[in-house]
Short mmCIF file of C-alpha atoms in Angstrom, two decimals:
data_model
loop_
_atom_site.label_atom_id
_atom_site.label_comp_id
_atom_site.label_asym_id
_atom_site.label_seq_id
_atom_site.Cartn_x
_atom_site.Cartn_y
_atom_site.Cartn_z
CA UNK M 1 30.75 82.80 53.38
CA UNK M 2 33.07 85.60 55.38
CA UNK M 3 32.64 87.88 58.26
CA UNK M 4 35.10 90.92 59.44
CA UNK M 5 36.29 91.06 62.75
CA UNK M 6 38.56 93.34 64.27
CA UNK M 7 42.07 93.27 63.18
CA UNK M 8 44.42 92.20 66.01
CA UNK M 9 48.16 92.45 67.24
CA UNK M 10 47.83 88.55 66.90
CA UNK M 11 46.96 88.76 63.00
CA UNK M 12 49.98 90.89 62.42
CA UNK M 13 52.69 88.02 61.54
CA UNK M 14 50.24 86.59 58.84
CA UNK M 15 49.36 90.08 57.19
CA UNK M 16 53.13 90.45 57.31
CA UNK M 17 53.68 87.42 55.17
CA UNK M 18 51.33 88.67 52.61
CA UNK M 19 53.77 91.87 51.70
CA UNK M 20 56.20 90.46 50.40
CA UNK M 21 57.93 93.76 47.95
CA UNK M 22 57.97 97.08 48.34
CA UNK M 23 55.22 97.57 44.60
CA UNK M 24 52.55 95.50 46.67
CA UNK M 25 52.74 97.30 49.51
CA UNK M 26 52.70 100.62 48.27
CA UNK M 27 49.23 99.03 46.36
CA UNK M 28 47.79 98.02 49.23
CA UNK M 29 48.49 101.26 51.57
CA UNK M 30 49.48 103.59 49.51
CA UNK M 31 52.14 105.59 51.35
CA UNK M 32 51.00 104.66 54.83
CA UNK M 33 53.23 102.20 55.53
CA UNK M 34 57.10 101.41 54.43
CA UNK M 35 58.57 98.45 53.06
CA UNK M 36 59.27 95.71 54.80
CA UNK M 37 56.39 95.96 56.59
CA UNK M 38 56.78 95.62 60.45
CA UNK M 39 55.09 94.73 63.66
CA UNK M 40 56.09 98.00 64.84
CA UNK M 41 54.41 99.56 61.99
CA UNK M 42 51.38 97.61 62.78
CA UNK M 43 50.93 98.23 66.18
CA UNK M 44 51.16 102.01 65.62
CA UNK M 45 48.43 101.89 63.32
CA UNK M 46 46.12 99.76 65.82
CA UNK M 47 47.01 101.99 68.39
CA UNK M 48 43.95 104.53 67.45
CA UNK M 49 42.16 102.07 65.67
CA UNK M 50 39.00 100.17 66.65
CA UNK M 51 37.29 101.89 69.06
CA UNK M 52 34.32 103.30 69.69
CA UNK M 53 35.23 107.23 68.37
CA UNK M 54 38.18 105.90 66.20
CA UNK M 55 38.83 107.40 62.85
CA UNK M 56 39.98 103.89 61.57
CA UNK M 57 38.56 100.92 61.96
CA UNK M 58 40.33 97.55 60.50
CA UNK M 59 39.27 94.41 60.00
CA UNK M 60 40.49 90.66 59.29
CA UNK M 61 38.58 89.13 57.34
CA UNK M 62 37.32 85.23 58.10
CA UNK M 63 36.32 82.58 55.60
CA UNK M 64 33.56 80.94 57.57
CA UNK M 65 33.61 77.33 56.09
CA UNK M 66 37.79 77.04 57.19
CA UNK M 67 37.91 79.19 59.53
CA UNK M 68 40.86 80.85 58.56
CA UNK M 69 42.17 84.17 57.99
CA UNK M 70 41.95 85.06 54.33
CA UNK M 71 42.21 88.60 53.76
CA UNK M 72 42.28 92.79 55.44
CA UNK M 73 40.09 95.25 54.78
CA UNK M 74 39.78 99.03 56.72
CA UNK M 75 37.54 101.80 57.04
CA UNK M 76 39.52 104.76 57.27
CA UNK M 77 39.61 108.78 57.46
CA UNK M 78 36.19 107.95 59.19
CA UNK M 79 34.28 111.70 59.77
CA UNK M 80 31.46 111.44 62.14
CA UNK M 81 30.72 115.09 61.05
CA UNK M 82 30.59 114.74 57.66
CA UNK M 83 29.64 111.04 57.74
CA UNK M 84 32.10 110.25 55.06
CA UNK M 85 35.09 107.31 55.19
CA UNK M 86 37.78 105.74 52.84
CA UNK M 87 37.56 102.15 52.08
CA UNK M 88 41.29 101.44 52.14
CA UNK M 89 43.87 98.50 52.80
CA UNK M 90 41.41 95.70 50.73
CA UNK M 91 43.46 92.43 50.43
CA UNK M 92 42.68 88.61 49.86
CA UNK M 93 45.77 87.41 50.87
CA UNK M 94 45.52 83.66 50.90
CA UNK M 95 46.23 82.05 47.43
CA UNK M 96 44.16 79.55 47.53
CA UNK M 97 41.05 81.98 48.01
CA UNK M 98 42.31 84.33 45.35
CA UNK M 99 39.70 84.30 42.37
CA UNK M 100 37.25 82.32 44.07
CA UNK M 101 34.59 84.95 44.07
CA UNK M 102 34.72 86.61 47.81
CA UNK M 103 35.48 90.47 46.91
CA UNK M 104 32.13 91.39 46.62
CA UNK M 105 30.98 89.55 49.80
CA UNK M 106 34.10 91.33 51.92
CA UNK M 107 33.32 95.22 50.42
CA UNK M 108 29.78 94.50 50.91
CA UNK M 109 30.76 93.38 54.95
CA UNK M 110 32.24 96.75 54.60
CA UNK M 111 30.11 99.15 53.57
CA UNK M 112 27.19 97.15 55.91
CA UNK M 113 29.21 98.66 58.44
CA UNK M 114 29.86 102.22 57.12
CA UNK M 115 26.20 102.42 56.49
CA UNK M 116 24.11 100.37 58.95
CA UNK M 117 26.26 100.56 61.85
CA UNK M 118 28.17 103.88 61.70
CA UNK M 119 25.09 105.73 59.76
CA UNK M 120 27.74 107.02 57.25
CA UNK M 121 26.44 109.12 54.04
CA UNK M 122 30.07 108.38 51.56
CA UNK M 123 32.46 106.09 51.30
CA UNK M 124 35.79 106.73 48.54
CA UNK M 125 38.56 104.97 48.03
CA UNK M 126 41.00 105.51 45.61
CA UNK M 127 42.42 102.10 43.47
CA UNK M 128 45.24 102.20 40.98
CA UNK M 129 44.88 102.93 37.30
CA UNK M 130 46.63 99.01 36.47
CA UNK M 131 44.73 97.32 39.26
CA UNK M 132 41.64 96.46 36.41
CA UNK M 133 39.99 93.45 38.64
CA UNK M 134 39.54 96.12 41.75
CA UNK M 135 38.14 98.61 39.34
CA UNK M 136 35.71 96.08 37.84
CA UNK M 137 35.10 95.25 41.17
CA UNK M 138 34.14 98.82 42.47
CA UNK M 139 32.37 99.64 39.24
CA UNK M 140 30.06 96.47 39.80
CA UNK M 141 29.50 97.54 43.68
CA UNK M 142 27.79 100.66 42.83
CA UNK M 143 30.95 103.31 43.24
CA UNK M 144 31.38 106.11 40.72
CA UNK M 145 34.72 107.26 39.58
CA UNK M 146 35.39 110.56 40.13
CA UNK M 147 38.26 111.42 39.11
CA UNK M 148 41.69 110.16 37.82
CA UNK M 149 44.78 111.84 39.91
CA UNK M 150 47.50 111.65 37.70
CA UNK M 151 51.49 110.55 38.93
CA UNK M 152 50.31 110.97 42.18
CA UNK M 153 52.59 107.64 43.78
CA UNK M 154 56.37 107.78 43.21
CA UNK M 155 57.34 103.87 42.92
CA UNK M 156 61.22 104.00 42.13
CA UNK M 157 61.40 106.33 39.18
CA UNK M 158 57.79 105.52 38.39
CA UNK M 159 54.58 107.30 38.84
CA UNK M 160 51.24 105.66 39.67
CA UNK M 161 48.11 107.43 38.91
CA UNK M 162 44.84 106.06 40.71
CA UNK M 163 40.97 106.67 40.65
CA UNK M 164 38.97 108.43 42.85
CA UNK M 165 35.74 106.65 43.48
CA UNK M 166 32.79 106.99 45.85
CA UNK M 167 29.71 105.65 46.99
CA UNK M 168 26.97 106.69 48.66
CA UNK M 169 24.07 105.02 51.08
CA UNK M 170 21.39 105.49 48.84
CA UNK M 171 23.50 103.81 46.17
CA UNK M 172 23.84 101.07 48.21
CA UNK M 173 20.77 100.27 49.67
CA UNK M 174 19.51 100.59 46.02
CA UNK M 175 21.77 97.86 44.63
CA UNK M 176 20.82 95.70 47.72
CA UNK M 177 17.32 96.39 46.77
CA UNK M 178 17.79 95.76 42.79
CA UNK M 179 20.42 92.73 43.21
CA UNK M 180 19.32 91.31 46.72
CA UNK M 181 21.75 91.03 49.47
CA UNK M 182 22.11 87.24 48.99
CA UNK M 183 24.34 87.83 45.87
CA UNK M 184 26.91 90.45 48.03
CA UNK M 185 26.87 88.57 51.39
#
């Protein structure tokens, strides 16, 4: 179905093309990044990224049967102390694999790795208050909401609120157990 692999200076133009105003990129990163998005942008958040000890990991992610590049998704904020992460930068950006099913399957990927791999206990995100597929999404993958922070992104002379939401391993491996891990990938 998909796998993740490491995001790579080489996947930047096509990430690129998938930001196209300055609303959808403030969706997808929040306030990390400005509008238009750059390589230079980019490459200073790879920097760090991707190693071993690194607090952010980010991924492509593939669609096995093409081949191609459909989507990003990163593990952020990642505390080997606390053994808590942020979920963050989540994006199917081809059209033609928009709505075909593959969100669960690439958060799954995701939180595999947070959990199996890195032995992390949390992972949050936060998702926009308008953004009702992701929320259905997040509710359906086992995260709780925690809270709602209110105006919290200044868009133009608008203010976004967003949900904080959060997931632990034993949450996890219990939907795996209860749903099977053929049905998320």
């Amino acid at each position: 179905m998909i796998e993740l692999k490491h995001f790579t200076e080489e996947d930047i133009p096509q990430l690129i093309s998938w930001i196209d105003t300055p609303e959808f990129l403030v969706q997808w990163s929040g306030t990390g990044f400005s509008f238009p998005l750059t390589d230079q942008q980019l490459i200073k958040y790879l920097k760090e990224a991707n190693k071993e000890d690194s607090k952010v990991h980010a991924f492509k992610v593939i669609h096995l049967e093409s081949s191609k590049v459909i989507g990003h998704i990163s593990l952020g904020s990642i505390n080997f102390h606390n053994r808590n992460a942020r979920m963050c930068r989540v994006l199917i950006g081809d059209g033609d694999m928009k709505g075909k099913g593959l969100a669960p399957f690439i958060v799954n990927k995701l939180l595999n790795i947070a959990f199996e791999q890195f032995g992390l206990h949390k992972v949050s995100l936060a998702v926009y208050d308008f953004n009702t597929p992701a929320l259905k999404l997040y509710q359906k993958m086992g995260f709780h909401t925690e809270g709602l922070i209110r105006e919290a992104s200044r868009i133009g002379d608008d203010y976004w609120n967003y949900y904080e939401m959060s997931i632990l391993s034993r949450e996890w491996r219990s939907l795996l157990n209860n749903i099977g891990r053929e049905n998320l990938g």
